Coordinates of C-alpha atoms in Angstrom, one line a residue:
M1 CA 7.6 -16.2 -7.7
S2 CA 7.3 -19.1 -10.1
S3 CA 11.1 -19.0 -10.8
L4 CA 12.1 -19.4 -7.2
R5 CA 13.4 -22.9 -7.8
E6 CA 16.2 -21.5 -10.0
N7 CA 16.9 -18.0 -8.8
E8 CA 18.1 -16.5 -5.6
W9 CA 15.6 -15.1 -3.1
N10 CA 15.4 -13.5 0.4
I11 CA 12.8 -13.6 3.0
S12 CA 11.7 -10.6 5.2
F13 CA 9.6 -10.8 8.5
A14 CA 7.9 -7.6 9.8
G15 CA 7.8 -6.8 13.4
C16 CA 4.6 -7.7 15.1
G17 CA 5.1 -8.3 18.8
F18 CA 3.0 -11.1 20.3
M19 CA 1.5 -11.6 16.8
G20 CA 4.7 -13.5 16.2
I21 CA 2.6 -16.6 16.9
Y22 CA 1.3 -16.0 13.3
Y23 CA 4.8 -16.6 11.9
V24 CA 5.1 -19.8 13.9
G25 CA 2.0 -21.3 12.0
A26 CA 3.2 -19.9 8.7
C27 CA 6.7 -21.3 9.0
S28 CA 5.6 -24.7 10.2
C29 CA 3.4 -25.0 6.9
I30 CA 6.4 -24.0 4.8
L31 CA 8.8 -26.3 6.5
E32 CA 6.3 -29.1 6.2
R33 CA 5.1 -28.6 2.7
F34 CA 8.1 -26.8 0.9
P35 CA 11.2 -26.4 3.3
H36 CA 13.4 -25.5 0.3
L37 CA 11.9 -21.9 0.5
I38 CA 13.5 -21.3 3.9
R39 CA 16.5 -23.5 3.9
N40 CA 18.0 -22.3 0.6
A41 CA 17.0 -18.6 1.0
S42 CA 20.1 -16.4 0.5
K43 CA 19.3 -14.0 3.4
I44 CA 16.5 -13.9 6.1
Y45 CA 15.6 -10.4 7.3
G46 CA 13.8 -9.5 10.4
A47 CA 12.8 -6.7 12.7
S48 CA 11.6 -7.1 16.2
A49 CA 9.5 -10.3 16.5
G50 CA 10.3 -10.9 12.9
A51 CA 14.0 -10.9 13.8
L52 CA 13.3 -13.6 16.5
M53 CA 11.6 -15.8 14.0
A54 CA 14.4 -15.3 11.4
A55 CA 17.0 -16.1 14.0
S56 CA 15.0 -19.3 14.9
L57 CA 15.0 -20.4 11.3
T58 CA 18.7 -19.8 10.7
T59 CA 20.0 -21.4 13.8
G60 CA 17.6 -24.5 13.8
V61 CA 15.5 -23.7 16.8
P62 CA 12.4 -26.0 16.9
L63 CA 9.1 -24.0 16.2
E64 CA 7.4 -25.8 19.1
K65 CA 10.1 -24.3 21.4
C66 CA 9.4 -20.8 20.0
C67 CA 5.7 -21.3 20.4
M68 CA 6.1 -22.5 24.1
D69 CA 8.3 -19.5 25.0
L70 CA 5.9 -17.0 23.3
M71 CA 2.7 -18.5 25.0
F72 CA 4.7 -18.4 28.4
M73 CA 5.5 -14.7 27.8
A74 CA 1.9 -13.9 26.9
K75 CA 0.7 -15.8 30.1
E76 CA 3.0 -13.8 32.3
A77 CA 1.7 -10.5 30.8
R78 CA -1.9 -11.5 31.3
K79 CA -1.4 -12.0 35.0
H80 CA -1.4 -8.3 35.6
K81 CA -4.2 -5.8 35.0
L82 CA -1.9 -3.5 33.0
G83 CA -0.6 -6.6 31.0
S84 CA 2.9 -6.0 29.6
L85 CA 2.9 -2.4 30.9
H86 CA 3.0 -3.6 34.5
P87 CA 6.2 -2.6 36.4
S88 CA 6.8 -6.2 37.6
Y89 CA 6.7 -7.5 33.9
N90 CA 10.1 -7.5 32.3
L91 CA 9.7 -8.7 28.7
L92 CA 13.3 -8.1 27.8
K93 CA 14.5 -10.4 30.7
L94 CA 12.1 -13.1 29.7
M95 CA 13.2 -12.8 26.0
K96 CA 17.0 -13.1 27.2
E97 CA 16.3 -16.1 29.3
S98 CA 14.5 -17.7 26.4
L99 CA 17.3 -16.9 23.9
L100 CA 20.0 -18.3 26.3
A101 CA 18.1 -21.5 26.7
C102 CA 17.1 -22.4 23.2
L103 CA 19.8 -20.9 20.9
P104 CA 22.7 -23.5 20.2
A105 CA 26.3 -22.9 21.1
D106 CA 27.2 -22.3 17.5
A107 CA 24.2 -20.1 16.8
H108 CA 26.4 -17.1 15.8
I109 CA 28.2 -19.2 13.2
R110 CA 24.9 -20.4 11.6
A111 CA 23.4 -16.9 11.6
S112 CA 26.4 -14.9 10.4
G113 CA 26.0 -14.1 6.7
K114 CA 22.4 -15.2 6.4
L115 CA 20.4 -13.6 9.3
C116 CA 20.0 -9.9 9.0
V117 CA 18.7 -8.0 12.0
S118 CA 17.1 -4.5 11.6
L119 CA 18.2 -2.1 14.3
T120 CA 17.5 1.6 14.9
R121 CA 20.5 3.7 16.2
V122 CA 19.5 5.9 19.0
S123 CA 22.0 8.7 18.3
D124 CA 20.7 9.6 14.9
G125 CA 17.6 7.4 14.3
K126 CA 19.1 5.7 11.3
N127 CA 18.5 2.0 10.4
V128 CA 21.3 -0.5 10.7
L129 CA 21.3 -4.1 9.3
V130 CA 23.7 -6.4 11.2
S131 CA 24.6 -9.8 9.9
D132 CA 28.0 -10.5 11.4
F133 CA 28.3 -11.9 14.9
E134 CA 31.5 -12.8 16.6
N135 CA 29.9 -14.9 19.4
R136 CA 26.7 -16.1 20.6
E137 CA 26.4 -13.1 23.1
E138 CA 26.6 -10.6 20.3
L139 CA 23.7 -12.4 18.6
I140 CA 21.5 -12.1 21.6
Q141 CA 22.4 -8.5 22.1
A142 CA 21.3 -7.7 18.5
L143 CA 18.1 -9.5 18.9
L144 CA 17.3 -7.7 22.2
C145 CA 18.1 -4.3 20.7
S146 CA 15.8 -5.1 17.7
C147 CA 13.0 -5.9 20.1
F148 CA 13.3 -3.0 22.5
V149 CA 10.3 -0.6 22.2
P150 CA 11.1 2.6 24.2
F151 CA 8.9 3.1 27.3
Y152 CA 7.3 -0.2 26.5
S153 CA 10.2 -2.5 27.2
G154 CA 12.1 -0.1 29.5
V155 CA 13.7 3.4 29.5
I156 CA 17.6 2.7 28.9
P157 CA 17.9 0.8 25.6
P158 CA 20.3 -2.1 25.4
T159 CA 23.6 -2.0 23.4
Y160 CA 25.2 -3.9 20.6
R161 CA 28.9 -3.6 20.4
G162 CA 28.7 -0.6 22.8
V163 CA 26.2 1.4 20.7
H164 CA 22.7 1.8 21.9
Y165 CA 19.9 0.7 19.6
V166 CA 16.1 0.4 19.8
D167 CA 13.4 -1.5 17.9
G168 CA 14.3 -2.0 14.1
A169 CA 10.6 -1.4 13.5
A170 CA 11.1 2.3 14.3
S171 CA 13.1 2.8 11.1
D172 CA 12.6 -0.1 8.8
N173 CA 9.9 -2.6 9.8
L174 CA 10.3 -4.8 6.7
P175 CA 13.9 -4.7 5.6
R176 CA 14.7 -5.0 1.8
C177 CA 11.0 -5.1 1.0
H178 CA 11.6 -3.2 -2.3
H179 CA 13.8 -5.7 -3.7
R180 CA 11.9 -7.9 -6.3
S181 CA 13.7 -11.1 -5.0
T182 CA 12.5 -10.6 -1.4
I183 CA 9.5 -12.5 -0.1
T184 CA 7.7 -10.2 2.5
V185 CA 5.8 -11.8 5.4
S186 CA 3.6 -9.8 7.7
A187 CA 1.0 -10.6 10.3
Y188 CA -1.2 -7.8 9.2
A189 CA -3.6 -7.9 6.2
G190 CA -2.1 -5.7 3.4
E191 CA 0.2 -5.9 0.3
S192 CA 2.8 -8.3 1.7
D193 CA 3.4 -11.6 -0.2
L194 CA 2.3 -13.8 2.7
C195 CA -0.1 -12.1 5.0
P196 CA -3.8 -12.5 6.2
R197 CA -6.6 -11.8 3.9
A198 CA -9.1 -9.2 4.9
N199 CA -12.6 -10.4 5.5
T200 CA -14.0 -7.0 6.3
P201 CA -14.1 -3.9 4.0
S202 CA -11.0 -1.8 4.2
L203 CA -11.6 2.0 4.1
H204 CA -8.0 2.9 3.9
Q205 CA -4.4 1.6 3.9
V206 CA -1.4 2.9 5.9
R207 CA 2.3 2.1 5.5
F208 CA 4.2 1.9 8.7
N209 CA 8.0 1.9 7.9
N210 CA 7.5 -0.2 4.7
V211 CA 4.7 -2.4 6.1
S212 CA 1.5 -2.1 4.4
I213 CA -1.6 -2.2 6.8
Q214 CA -5.2 -2.1 5.8
V215 CA -7.4 -0.1 8.1
N216 CA -10.3 -2.4 9.1
S217 CA -11.6 -4.0 12.4
E218 CA -9.5 -7.1 11.9
N219 CA -6.3 -5.3 11.6
M220 CA -7.1 -3.1 14.6
Y221 CA -7.5 -6.3 16.7
R222 CA -4.2 -7.6 15.4
V223 CA -2.4 -4.3 16.2
T224 CA -4.0 -4.4 19.8
S225 CA -2.8 -7.9 20.1
T226 CA 0.7 -7.0 19.2
F227 CA 1.3 -5.2 22.5
F228 CA -1.4 -6.8 24.7
P229 CA -1.6 -10.5 24.2
P230 CA -5.1 -12.0 23.9
Q231 CA -6.3 -15.3 25.4
P232 CA -4.5 -18.4 24.4
E233 CA -7.5 -19.5 22.2
A234 CA -7.1 -16.4 20.1
M235 CA -3.4 -16.9 19.8
A236 CA -3.9 -20.5 18.7
E237 CA -6.3 -19.2 16.1
F238 CA -3.7 -16.7 14.9
C239 CA -1.2 -19.6 14.6
H240 CA -3.6 -21.7 12.6
N241 CA -4.4 -18.7 10.3
G242 CA -0.7 -18.5 9.6
W243 CA -0.6 -22.0 8.6
M244 CA -3.6 -21.6 6.2
D245 CA -2.2 -18.4 4.7
A246 CA 1.2 -20.0 4.0
L247 CA -0.5 -23.0 2.4
R248 CA -2.5 -20.5 0.1
F249 CA 0.7 -18.6 -0.6
L250 CA 2.6 -21.9 -1.8
Q251 CA -0.3 -23.0 -3.8
D252 CA -0.9 -19.5 -5.6
N253 CA 2.9 -19.6 -6.7
N254 CA 2.9 -23.1 -7.9
L255 CA 5.4 -24.3 -5.3
I256 CA 3.3 -27.2 -4.1
D257 CA 0.5 -29.3 -5.4
C258 CA -3.0 -28.1 -4.6
E259 CA -4.1 -31.4 -3.3
P260 CA -3.3 -31.9 0.4
P261 CA -1.1 -34.7 1.5
P262 CA -2.7 -37.9 2.9
R263 CA -3.4 -37.7 6.6
S264 CA -2.4 -40.5 8.9
L265 CA -5.0 -42.7 10.7
K266 CA -4.0 -41.1 14.0
A267 CA -5.0 -37.8 12.6
L268 CA -8.3 -39.0 11.3
S269 CA -9.3 -40.4 14.7
A270 CA -12.1 -38.9 16.5
K271 CA -10.0 -38.4 19.7
P272 CA -7.9 -35.2 19.6
V273 CA -4.2 -35.9 19.2
C274 CA -3.1 -32.6 20.9
C275 CA -3.4 -34.1 24.4
D276 CA -4.5 -37.0 26.6
L277 CA -8.1 -36.2 27.7
V278 CA -8.5 -36.2 31.4
V279 CA -12.3 -36.0 32.4
G280 CA -13.6 -36.6 35.8
P281 CA -16.8 -38.2 36.8
L282 CA -18.4 -34.9 36.8
K283 CA -18.0 -32.4 34.0
V284 CA -17.7 -28.6 34.5
L285 CA -21.1 -27.1 34.8
G286 CA -22.4 -25.8 31.4
S287 CA -19.9 -27.8 29.4
S288 CA -21.1 -30.4 27.1
K289 CA -17.8 -31.1 25.3
E290 CA -14.9 -33.1 26.6
H291 CA -12.3 -30.8 25.0
W292 CA -13.9 -27.6 26.2
W293 CA -10.8 -25.5 26.7
L294 CA -9.9 -25.5 22.9
N295 CA -11.8 -26.5 19.9
P296 CA -9.8 -29.1 18.0
H297 CA -11.0 -27.9 14.7
A298 CA -9.5 -24.6 15.3
I299 CA -5.9 -26.1 15.2
E300 CA -6.6 -29.2 13.0
N301 CA -4.1 -28.5 10.3
L302 CA -1.1 -27.7 12.6
P303 CA 1.7 -30.2 13.3
V304 CA 1.1 -32.4 16.3
N305 CA 3.9 -30.7 18.3
L306 CA 2.3 -27.3 18.0
K307 CA -1.1 -28.7 18.8
K308 CA 0.3 -30.0 22.1
V309 CA 1.8 -26.6 23.1
L310 CA -1.3 -24.7 22.3
C311 CA -3.6 -27.2 23.9
T312 CA -1.4 -27.1 27.1
A313 CA -1.5 -23.4 27.2
C314 CA -5.3 -23.2 26.9
R315 CA -5.8 -25.9 29.3
Q316 CA -3.8 -24.0 32.0
V317 CA -6.3 -21.2 31.7
H318 CA -9.2 -23.5 31.8
P319 CA -8.5 -26.2 34.2
A320 CA -9.6 -29.7 33.2
G321 CA -11.1 -32.2 35.6
G322 CA -14.3 -32.7 37.5
L323 CA -16.6 -30.4 39.3
L324 CA -14.7 -30.7 42.6
S325 CA -11.3 -29.8 41.1
H326 CA -13.0 -26.9 39.2
V327 CA -14.7 -25.5 42.5
A328 CA -11.3 -26.0 44.3
V329 CA -9.4 -24.0 41.7
L330 CA -12.1 -21.3 41.8
F331 CA -12.1 -21.1 45.6
T332 CA -8.3 -20.8 45.7
H333 CA -8.3 -18.1 43.1
K334 CA -10.9 -16.1 45.0
M335 CA -9.1 -16.5 48.3
T336 CA -5.9 -15.5 46.8
S337 CA -7.4 -12.5 45.1
S338 CA -9.1 -11.4 48.5
F339 CA -5.8 -11.8 50.3
L340 CA -4.0 -9.7 47.8
R341 CA -6.6 -6.9 48.0
L342 CA -5.5 -6.2 51.6
P343 CA -3.5 -2.9 51.7
S344 CA -0.4 -4.5 53.5
T345 CA -0.1 -7.3 51.0
K346 CA -0.8 -5.2 47.9
S347 CA 1.8 -2.6 49.0
L348 CA 4.2 -5.4 49.8
G349 CA 3.7 -6.8 46.3
K350 CA 4.5 -3.4 44.7
A351 CA 7.5 -3.0 46.9
I352 CA 8.9 -6.4 46.0
S353 CA 8.3 -5.7 42.2
L354 CA 10.0 -2.3 42.5
A355 CA 12.9 -3.7 44.5
R356 CA 13.5 -6.5 41.9
R357 CA 13.6 -4.1 39.0
M358 CA 15.9 -1.7 41.0
A359 CA 18.3 -4.6 41.9
H360 CA 18.4 -5.5 38.1
W361 CA 19.1 -1.9 37.2
L362 CA 21.5 -0.8 39.9
P363 CA 24.7 -2.6 38.5
G364 CA 24.5 -0.4 35.3
V365 CA 23.3 2.8 36.9
R366 CA 26.6 4.5 36.4
R367 CA 26.8 3.4 32.7
D368 CA 23.3 4.3 31.9
L369 CA 23.5 7.8 33.6
T370 CA 26.6 8.5 31.7
W371 CA 24.9 7.6 28.4
V372 CA 21.8 9.8 29.3
Y373 CA 24.2 12.6 30.1
R374 CA 26.0 12.3 26.9
V375 CA 22.9 12.1 24.8
A376 CA 21.4 15.0 26.4
G377 CA 24.6 17.0 26.0
G378 CA 24.7 16.2 22.4
F379 CA 21.2 17.6 22.0
Y380 CA 22.1 20.6 23.9
K381 CA 25.2 21.2 22.0
R382 CA 23.4 20.9 18.6
H383 CA 20.6 23.4 19.9
N384 CA 23.3 26.0 21.0
D385 CA 25.2 25.6 17.7
D386 CA 21.9 26.2 15.7
K387 CA 21.0 29.2 17.9
G388 CA 24.5 30.7 17.6
H389 CA 24.4 30.3 13.9
D390 CA 21.1 32.2 13.9
D391 CA 22.4 35.0 16.0
E392 CA 25.4 35.6 13.7
E393 CA 23.0 36.5 10.9
E394 CA 21.4 39.2 12.7
E395 CA 22.9 42.6 13.2
E396 CA 23.4 43.5 16.7
D397 CA 25.0 46.8 18.0
E398 CA 26.4 47.1 21.7
G399 CA 24.1 49.4 23.7
V400 CA 21.5 49.8 21.0
T401 CA 18.2 48.0 21.1
P402 CA 17.7 45.9 18.0
R403 CA 15.1 47.3 15.6
M404 CA 12.1 45.2 15.0
R405 CA 12.0 43.8 11.5
R406 CA 9.1 45.2 9.3
C407 CA 6.9 43.2 7.1
S408 CA 7.7 43.6 3.4
S409 CA 4.1 43.8 2.6
L410 CA 3.2 47.0 4.5
P411 CA 1.3 49.8 2.7
S412 CA 3.5 52.1 0.6
D413 CA 2.9 55.2 2.8
L414 CA 4.4 53.4 5.9
N415 CA 7.2 52.1 3.9
L416 CA 8.0 55.5 2.6
W417 CA 7.9 57.0 6.2
A418 CA 10.3 54.2 7.4
N419 CA 12.8 55.0 4.7
R420 CA 12.7 58.7 5.1
D421 CA 15.9 60.7 5.2
K422 CA 16.5 61.3 8.9
S423 CA 18.9 64.1 8.2
T424 CA 16.2 66.5 7.1
P425 CA 15.5 69.0 9.9
T426 CA 12.1 69.2 11.2
S427 CA 10.4 71.9 13.2
G428 CA 9.6 71.0 16.9
P429 CA 10.1 67.7 18.6
V430 CA 9.4 64.7 16.4
S431 CA 8.4 61.3 17.7
D432 CA 10.5 58.4 16.6
T433 CA 7.4 56.3 16.0
Y434 CA 4.7 58.6 14.5
P435 CA 5.0 61.4 11.8
P436 CA 4.6 65.1 13.0
L437 CA 1.1 66.4 13.1
T438 CA 0.2 69.2 10.7
P439 CA -0.6 72.4 12.7
P440 CA -4.3 73.5 12.4
P441 CA -5.1 76.7 10.5
T442 CA -5.1 80.0 12.4
P443 CA -8.7 80.9 13.2
I444 CA -10.1 84.2 12.0
L445 CA -11.7 86.2 14.7
K446 CA -14.9 88.0 13.9
P447 CA -15.2 91.6 15.2
E448 CA -17.6 92.2 18.1
L449 CA -21.0 93.7 17.5
S450 CA -20.2 96.8 19.8
E451 CA -17.1 97.6 17.6
I452 CA -19.3 97.6 14.5
T453 CA -21.9 100.0 15.9
S454 CA -19.4 102.4 17.2

């Protein structure tokens, strides 16, 4: 790593779902302290959420925009009891809206040749790396395919250039990780170059499609947070941990000085710079801090723009203001929850959610059903071909019941009986299954006592 300034290198981001907030913090530190590492990288690889971060870095999307969209998707998932598995939660639609809003018009030009997206082809399950995009729409399609988790994101996978693909993590979750010039980045504690350090003992280590993951309680929590986003305070902590881990990585490889840069007077002030405090005449009961919705020390090293995004997300969950405003929000929430518990409104809500999903799916029903029929037909044809090949190897005579194969390890007596010469005549009827019984000896009758006396 010490020769990165002279040699070529690549960066590879592993897929991690909502744990992508970790990459936001890590990349913000690298862009702040040593931007040369990202800007002059030969290629940036990514799978799933890692592909989204790689696309943001290659196309110039601000990290605070990525953070804002990710926190919004997590907020929408937490609205439902089932989280991201709720039928009304459409993660792929939210991602597409975010990409359409933040990617620049020439994103495909900036990404082509440098961004490499990991995809898994549905037809054969093989991994495909794509780095050539003819237009912006193709780039968005590739990113959506790389983030599609079957049955978690939907049923029918999206397409890239007319071919169906699913999450790249299903075949290669850390592309080109075996190359010595590739810097690997992961949100799970393991053997990657830039990853969290384990604070608890690790009993075992698993490798999921090239990603090293230590088996401990911290990583189990990270894996759970990958699919079910935690509270915004926890996500803010993940972001800050990414910043600290990236700083340690740069220092360990002698890419930056160990001494921190001088802080501005604004950062040294007692008042948090992440937001403008709004405190009413009466504080929330049980709260002795003004900034009760998020501890400022938990995000103290992050850039100001990221602090504002994370602070706003936490503040929306814990409304700021006086006692009256807090009681009003609580009363409104209780009334809304009670109203939604009514059978009519609850059923109506489910019906509306189902209708929206159906309306979104109906335009492509014919295309999707054709694809399902073609895939099922392919599996059926391969199964029949294999079955026919096996049948040709077996000897079958018309009108004759096929003989059951005998085990080659049978006792010698039974083997000799099976290989007997059937042309040898036998006396009496002989069973096709059992050998003939030997007739018992002729009994000798003793004379009667009367015959002896006479």
